[in-house]
Amino acid sequence: MLWTTEGATSAGIPPALWVSGADGTVTGSIPLPGAFVPQVVDGRVITGSRDNKSLESLAVSPDQTIVTTAVENSLVQDGPAASLNTSSPSRVVRFDRSTGQDVGQYVYRVDPVEDAPTEPLPAPINTYSADRGLSELVALNSTDYLAVERSFASGVGYRIKVYWTSILGATDVRATAQLAGDEKVMPKRLIFDFASTDVTPDNVEGITWGPTLTNGDRTLVLSVDDNFGFLGSNTSFHLLRVPSGALPMKSLDINADGEADVRDLARALFTQAGDIDGDGKRGIKDLALWRTYFETIARSTSVAR
């Protein structure tokens, strides 16, 4: 079992990525890169992950070789936390599952907070509160993910959106102790917004693949963190249907050079690697995924800054 903990920076407990047996016994850990480790001076975090804004997500690639996690908001030295007017450059970090080695870090820019608070939290807190974070990831293939962004404002509630994102074309920042701000961030595209439904999503902080339907469509299961019943939250689940061929089940980076370009497309057309939707065949649906990628992700200019 692999699991993350945000720790409690204010109490001197750092975030961690643990390895356990099925009975819960800790058998090891995957060391976090130095940039992620909080450095606290006089009770204040001066570098590293923020208190309650750390490792919320965890994903394993379909081939079981890459483990990915991310901080909810930026590391302290990398930029500001998300606010009503400011996005936040979170780091996504990838590890080799067999060795625990850091094999890449990339910037995923979390959107600004969706709503301003309209009333304070109930007693004994009694303060206005609003935040946004990258709460979970699920791997589509070796390079692409679905990312859950969770926005909250007291008096308003939760806004939950699911984005398609990729490391392709993004800058690997693993050798960078502090972001400069000119890095190429992971492109992203909104693919589902609970606001388009009549469902109240609550505090969604988990996502995983569900069963495949009889017509070949896949499903996604989103889980709610009940916050110990705070604000009336309950442990609950949402089931989403993903139309067959809507997402790339195999990486578009066929030649593994970190880009998805015409060289990959040419190779995909004449090899089994061209089965991008994972249905066992190469065809029009796979070409449609290429078009979607280039038009809405690779060439996207809508990423929040």
CSV table of C-alpha atoms in Angstrom, one decimal:
chain,number,residue,atom,x,y,z
A,1,MET,CA,0.0,0.0,0.0
A,2,LEU,CA,1.2,3.5,-0.8
A,3,TRP,CA,-0.2,6.5,1.1
A,4,THR,CA,0.6,10.1,1.7
A,5,THR,CA,0.2,12.3,4.7
A,6,GLU,CA,0.2,16.1,4.7
A,7,GLY,CA,1.8,16.0,8.2
A,8,ALA,CA,1.3,18.9,10.5
A,9,THR,CA,4.0,21.5,9.7
A,10,SER,CA,3.0,23.8,12.6
A,11,ALA,CA,3.6,20.8,15.0
A,12,GLY,CA,6.9,19.9,13.4
A,13,ILE,CA,5.5,16.8,11.5
A,14,PRO,CA,6.6,16.9,7.9
A,15,PRO,CA,4.6,15.5,4.9
A,16,ALA,CA,5.6,11.9,3.8
A,17,LEU,CA,5.0,9.2,1.3
A,18,TRP,CA,4.8,5.9,3.1
A,19,VAL,CA,4.8,2.2,2.0
A,20,SER,CA,2.8,-0.2,4.1
A,21,GLY,CA,1.7,-3.8,4.1
A,22,ALA,CA,-2.0,-4.6,3.7
A,23,ASP,CA,-2.3,-4.9,7.5
A,24,GLY,CA,-1.1,-1.3,7.9
A,25,THR,CA,2.4,-2.0,9.1
A,26,VAL,CA,4.8,0.6,7.7
A,27,THR,CA,7.5,-1.2,5.6
A,28,GLY,CA,9.3,1.9,4.2
A,29,SER,CA,9.0,5.3,2.6
A,30,ILE,CA,9.8,7.2,-0.5
A,31,PRO,CA,12.0,10.2,0.5
A,32,LEU,CA,10.6,13.6,-0.6
A,33,PRO,CA,12.9,15.9,-2.6
A,34,GLY,CA,14.6,18.6,-0.5
A,35,ALA,CA,12.5,21.4,-1.9
A,36,PHE,CA,9.3,19.8,-0.4
A,37,VAL,CA,10.6,19.4,3.1
A,38,PRO,CA,9.4,22.3,5.4
A,39,GLN,CA,12.0,24.5,7.0
A,40,VAL,CA,10.4,26.1,10.1
A,41,VAL,CA,12.0,29.2,11.8
A,42,ASP,CA,10.3,30.7,14.9
A,43,GLY,CA,7.1,28.7,14.1
A,44,ARG,CA,7.0,30.0,10.5
A,45,VAL,CA,7.5,27.9,7.4
A,46,ILE,CA,10.1,29.7,5.3
A,47,THR,CA,10.6,27.0,2.6
A,48,GLY,CA,8.9,23.7,1.7
A,49,SER,CA,5.3,22.6,1.7
A,50,ARG,CA,2.6,24.7,3.5
A,51,ASP,CA,0.7,23.6,6.5
A,52,ASN,CA,-2.5,21.8,5.3
A,53,LYS,CA,-1.6,22.4,1.7
A,54,SER,CA,0.8,19.6,1.1
A,55,LEU,CA,0.6,16.0,-0.2
A,56,GLU,CA,-3.1,15.4,-0.7
A,57,SER,CA,-2.9,13.4,-4.0
A,58,LEU,CA,-1.4,10.1,-5.1
A,59,ALA,CA,-1.5,8.3,-8.4
A,60,VAL,CA,0.2,5.2,-9.9
A,61,SER,CA,0.7,4.8,-13.6
A,62,PRO,CA,-1.2,2.0,-15.4
A,63,ASP,CA,2.0,0.0,-15.8
A,64,GLN,CA,2.7,0.4,-12.1
A,65,THR,CA,6.1,1.9,-12.6
A,66,ILE,CA,5.6,5.6,-11.7
A,67,VAL,CA,4.2,7.0,-8.5
A,68,THR,CA,3.0,10.6,-8.6
A,69,THR,CA,2.0,13.0,-5.9
A,70,ALA,CA,1.7,16.8,-5.7
A,71,VAL,CA,1.3,19.6,-3.2
A,72,GLU,CA,-2.1,21.3,-3.0
A,73,ASN,CA,-0.6,24.7,-3.4
A,74,SER,CA,2.8,26.1,-4.1
A,75,LEU,CA,5.8,25.4,-2.0
A,76,VAL,CA,6.5,28.5,0.1
A,77,GLN,CA,9.5,29.5,-1.9
A,78,ASP,CA,7.8,28.9,-5.3
A,79,GLY,CA,5.0,31.5,-5.0
A,80,PRO,CA,1.8,32.4,-3.3
A,81,ALA,CA,-1.1,30.2,-2.2
A,82,ALA,CA,-4.2,30.4,-4.2
A,83,SER,CA,-6.5,33.4,-3.5
A,84,LEU,CA,-9.4,35.1,-5.1
A,85,ASN,CA,-7.1,36.9,-7.5
A,86,THR,CA,-4.0,34.6,-7.6
A,87,SER,CA,-3.3,31.2,-9.0
A,88,SER,CA,-0.7,29.0,-7.3
A,89,PRO,CA,2.1,27.0,-8.9
A,90,SER,CA,1.9,23.6,-7.3
A,91,ARG,CA,4.7,21.0,-7.9
A,92,VAL,CA,3.9,17.6,-9.2
A,93,VAL,CA,6.6,15.0,-8.4
A,94,ARG,CA,7.1,11.6,-10.0
A,95,PHE,CA,9.0,8.7,-8.5
A,96,ASP,CA,10.3,5.4,-9.9
A,97,ARG,CA,8.2,3.0,-7.9
A,98,SER,CA,10.9,0.3,-7.7
A,99,THR,CA,13.8,2.6,-6.6
A,100,GLY,CA,12.0,5.6,-5.0
A,101,GLN,CA,14.1,7.9,-7.2
A,102,ASP,CA,12.7,11.3,-8.1
A,103,VAL,CA,12.3,11.1,-11.9
A,104,GLY,CA,10.7,14.5,-12.6
A,105,GLN,CA,9.0,17.5,-11.1
A,106,TYR,CA,6.5,19.7,-13.0
A,107,VAL,CA,4.5,22.9,-12.3
A,108,TYR,CA,0.7,22.5,-12.2
A,109,ARG,CA,-1.0,25.9,-11.8
A,110,VAL,CA,-4.0,25.8,-9.5
A,111,ASP,CA,-6.7,28.3,-10.5
A,112,PRO,CA,-7.7,31.2,-8.2
A,113,VAL,CA,-10.3,30.6,-5.5
A,114,GLU,CA,-13.7,30.5,-7.1
A,115,ASP,CA,-15.8,32.4,-4.6
A,116,ALA,CA,-15.5,35.0,-1.8
A,117,PRO,CA,-16.8,33.9,1.6
A,118,THR,CA,-20.2,35.3,2.5
A,119,GLU,CA,-20.3,34.3,6.1
A,120,PRO,CA,-18.0,33.1,8.8
A,121,LEU,CA,-17.4,29.4,9.7
A,122,PRO,CA,-19.5,28.3,12.7
A,123,ALA,CA,-18.2,28.5,16.3
A,124,PRO,CA,-15.7,28.0,17.7
A,125,ILE,CA,-13.8,29.1,14.5
A,126,ASN,CA,-15.9,32.2,13.6
A,127,THR,CA,-13.7,33.4,10.8
A,128,TYR,CA,-14.3,33.9,7.1
A,129,SER,CA,-12.5,31.2,5.0
A,130,ALA,CA,-11.8,30.5,1.3
A,131,ASP,CA,-9.2,28.4,-0.4
A,132,ARG,CA,-8.5,26.2,-3.4
A,133,GLY,CA,-6.2,23.2,-3.9
A,134,LEU,CA,-5.1,20.3,-6.1
A,135,SER,CA,-6.8,17.6,-4.1
A,136,GLU,CA,-6.2,14.5,-6.2
A,137,LEU,CA,-4.7,12.9,-9.3
A,138,VAL,CA,-5.5,9.8,-11.3
A,139,ALA,CA,-3.2,8.6,-14.1
A,140,LEU,CA,-4.5,8.1,-17.6
A,141,ASN,CA,-1.2,6.8,-18.9
A,142,SER,CA,2.5,7.4,-18.4
A,143,THR,CA,2.3,11.1,-19.1
A,144,ASP,CA,-1.3,12.4,-18.6
A,145,TYR,CA,-3.6,12.7,-15.6
A,146,LEU,CA,-7.0,13.8,-14.4
A,147,ALA,CA,-6.6,16.4,-11.7
A,148,VAL,CA,-9.3,17.4,-9.2
A,149,GLU,CA,-9.4,21.0,-8.0
A,150,ARG,CA,-11.4,21.8,-4.9
A,151,SER,CA,-12.5,25.3,-4.1
A,152,PHE,CA,-14.2,26.3,-0.9
A,153,ALA,CA,-15.7,29.5,0.5
A,154,SER,CA,-17.6,29.7,3.8
A,155,GLY,CA,-21.2,30.5,3.3
A,156,VAL,CA,-21.0,29.3,-0.3
A,157,GLY,CA,-19.7,25.7,-0.2
A,158,TYR,CA,-17.6,23.7,-2.5
A,159,ARG,CA,-16.8,24.0,-6.2
A,160,ILE,CA,-15.3,20.8,-7.7
A,161,LYS,CA,-13.7,20.7,-11.2
A,162,VAL,CA,-11.8,17.9,-13.0
A,163,TYR,CA,-9.1,18.8,-15.5
A,164,TRP,CA,-7.1,16.9,-18.1
A,165,THR,CA,-3.4,17.7,-17.7
A,166,SER,CA,0.0,16.4,-18.9
A,167,ILE,CA,3.7,16.6,-18.3
A,168,LEU,CA,4.3,16.7,-22.0
A,169,GLY,CA,5.9,20.0,-23.0
A,170,ALA,CA,6.2,21.1,-19.4
A,171,THR,CA,9.6,22.1,-17.8
A,172,ASP,CA,11.2,19.5,-15.5
A,173,VAL,CA,12.0,21.6,-12.4
A,174,ARG,CA,13.5,18.9,-10.2
A,175,ALA,CA,16.9,20.6,-10.1
A,176,THR,CA,15.2,24.0,-9.2
A,177,ALA,CA,15.1,24.9,-5.5
A,178,GLN,CA,12.9,27.9,-6.2
A,179,LEU,CA,10.8,28.5,-9.3
A,180,ALA,CA,11.8,31.5,-11.5
A,181,GLY,CA,8.3,32.0,-12.8
A,182,ASP,CA,9.1,31.4,-16.5
A,183,GLU,CA,8.8,27.6,-16.5
A,184,LYS,CA,6.5,26.0,-19.0
A,185,VAL,CA,3.6,24.7,-16.8
A,186,MET,CA,1.6,21.5,-17.3
A,187,PRO,CA,-1.2,22.3,-19.9
A,188,LYS,CA,-4.7,21.7,-18.6
A,189,ARG,CA,-8.2,21.5,-19.9
A,190,LEU,CA,-11.5,21.5,-18.0
A,191,ILE,CA,-13.4,18.3,-18.7
A,192,PHE,CA,-16.0,18.2,-15.9
A,193,ASP,CA,-17.5,20.8,-13.6
A,194,PHE,CA,-20.1,19.8,-10.9
A,195,ALA,CA,-21.6,23.2,-11.5
A,196,SER,CA,-23.0,21.8,-14.8
A,197,THR,CA,-25.1,19.4,-12.7
A,198,ASP,CA,-27.8,19.7,-10.0
A,199,VAL,CA,-25.6,17.7,-7.6
A,200,THR,CA,-23.9,19.3,-4.6
A,201,PRO,CA,-20.4,17.8,-4.7
A,202,ASP,CA,-19.3,18.4,-1.1
A,203,ASN,CA,-15.6,18.1,-0.2
A,204,VAL,CA,-14.3,15.9,-3.1
A,205,GLU,CA,-10.7,14.8,-2.4
A,206,GLY,CA,-10.3,11.4,-4.1
A,207,ILE,CA,-10.6,10.0,-7.6
A,208,THR,CA,-10.0,6.5,-9.0
A,209,TRP,CA,-11.1,4.3,-11.8
A,210,GLY,CA,-14.4,2.4,-11.4
A,211,PRO,CA,-15.7,-0.5,-13.3
A,212,THR,CA,-15.9,-0.6,-17.1
A,213,LEU,CA,-19.6,-0.6,-18.3
A,214,THR,CA,-21.0,-3.2,-20.7
A,215,ASN,CA,-20.9,-0.7,-23.6
A,216,GLY,CA,-17.2,-0.2,-23.1
A,217,ASP,CA,-17.4,3.2,-21.4
A,218,ARG,CA,-15.2,3.6,-18.3
A,219,THR,CA,-16.2,5.1,-15.0
A,220,LEU,CA,-14.6,7.3,-12.4
A,221,VAL,CA,-15.3,7.2,-8.7
A,222,LEU,CA,-14.9,10.5,-6.8
A,223,SER,CA,-14.9,10.3,-3.0
A,224,VAL,CA,-15.7,12.9,-0.4
A,225,ASP,CA,-13.7,13.7,2.7
A,226,ASP,CA,-16.3,14.2,5.4
A,227,ASN,CA,-14.0,16.4,7.6
A,228,PHE,CA,-15.3,14.6,10.6
A,229,GLY,CA,-18.8,15.8,9.9
A,230,PHE,CA,-17.8,19.5,9.8
A,231,LEU,CA,-20.4,21.6,8.0
A,232,GLY,CA,-22.6,18.6,7.7
A,233,SER,CA,-20.3,16.7,5.3
A,234,ASN,CA,-20.8,13.0,4.9
A,235,THR,CA,-18.5,10.3,3.4
A,236,SER,CA,-20.1,9.8,0.0
A,237,PHE,CA,-19.2,8.9,-3.6
A,238,HIS,CA,-19.9,10.2,-7.1
A,239,LEU,CA,-19.8,8.0,-10.1
A,240,LEU,CA,-19.0,9.5,-13.5
A,241,ARG,CA,-19.2,7.9,-16.9
A,242,VAL,CA,-16.3,8.5,-19.3
A,243,PRO,CA,-17.3,7.8,-23.0
A,244,SER,CA,-15.1,5.2,-24.7
A,245,GLY,CA,-12.3,6.9,-26.6
A,246,ALA,CA,-12.8,10.3,-24.9
A,247,LEU,CA,-9.4,10.2,-23.1
A,248,PRO,CA,-5.9,8.9,-24.2
A,249,MET,CA,-5.3,5.6,-22.3
A,250,LYS,CA,-1.8,5.5,-23.8
A,251,SER,CA,0.6,8.4,-23.9
A,252,LEU,CA,0.7,10.5,-27.1
A,253,ASP,CA,4.5,10.7,-26.7
A,254,ILE,CA,5.2,7.6,-28.7
A,255,ASN,CA,8.9,8.1,-29.0
A,256,ALA,CA,9.4,9.1,-25.4
A,257,ASP,CA,11.1,12.4,-26.1
A,258,GLY,CA,8.9,14.5,-23.7
A,259,GLU,CA,6.8,16.0,-26.5
A,260,ALA,CA,3.7,15.0,-28.5
A,261,ASP,CA,4.4,16.1,-32.0
A,262,VAL,CA,4.1,15.1,-35.7
A,263,ARG,CA,7.0,12.6,-35.3
A,264,ASP,CA,4.9,10.7,-32.7
A,265,LEU,CA,1.8,10.9,-35.0
A,266,ALA,CA,3.7,9.5,-37.9
A,267,ARG,CA,4.9,6.6,-35.8
A,268,ALA,CA,1.5,6.1,-34.2
A,269,LEU,CA,-0.2,5.7,-37.6
A,270,PHE,CA,2.0,2.7,-38.5
A,271,THR,CA,2.5,0.9,-35.2
A,272,GLN,CA,0.3,-0.6,-32.5
A,273,ALA,CA,1.3,2.4,-30.3
A,274,GLY,CA,-1.3,4.3,-32.3
A,275,ASP,CA,-4.0,2.7,-30.3
A,276,ILE,CA,-4.2,5.8,-28.1
A,277,ASP,CA,-7.7,5.1,-26.7
A,278,GLY,CA,-6.8,1.6,-25.6
A,279,ASP,CA,-9.6,-0.2,-27.4
A,280,GLY,CA,-7.2,-2.6,-29.1
A,281,LYS,CA,-7.5,-1.0,-32.5
A,282,ARG,CA,-6.1,1.9,-34.5
A,283,GLY,CA,-8.6,4.2,-36.2
A,284,ILE,CA,-10.5,7.4,-36.4
A,285,LYS,CA,-11.0,7.7,-32.7
A,286,ASP,CA,-7.3,7.7,-32.1
A,287,LEU,CA,-6.7,10.4,-34.6
A,288,ALA,CA,-9.5,12.4,-32.9
A,289,LEU,CA,-7.6,12.2,-29.6
A,290,TRP,CA,-4.6,13.7,-31.3
A,291,ARG,CA,-6.7,16.6,-32.7
A,292,THR,CA,-8.2,17.2,-29.2
A,293,TYR,CA,-4.8,17.2,-27.6
A,294,PHE,CA,-3.2,19.7,-30.0
A,295,GLU,CA,-6.2,22.0,-30.2
A,296,THR,CA,-7.2,22.1,-26.5
A,297,ILE,CA,-4.1,21.3,-24.5
A,298,ALA,CA,-0.8,21.5,-26.4
A,299,ARG,CA,-1.7,24.9,-27.9
A,300,SER,CA,-3.8,26.1,-25.1
A,301,THR,CA,-3.3,29.7,-23.9
A,302,SER,CA,-6.0,29.6,-21.2
A,303,VAL,CA,-3.8,28.3,-18.4
A,304,ALA,CA,-4.2,30.7,-15.4
A,305,ARG,CA,-1.1,32.7,-14.5
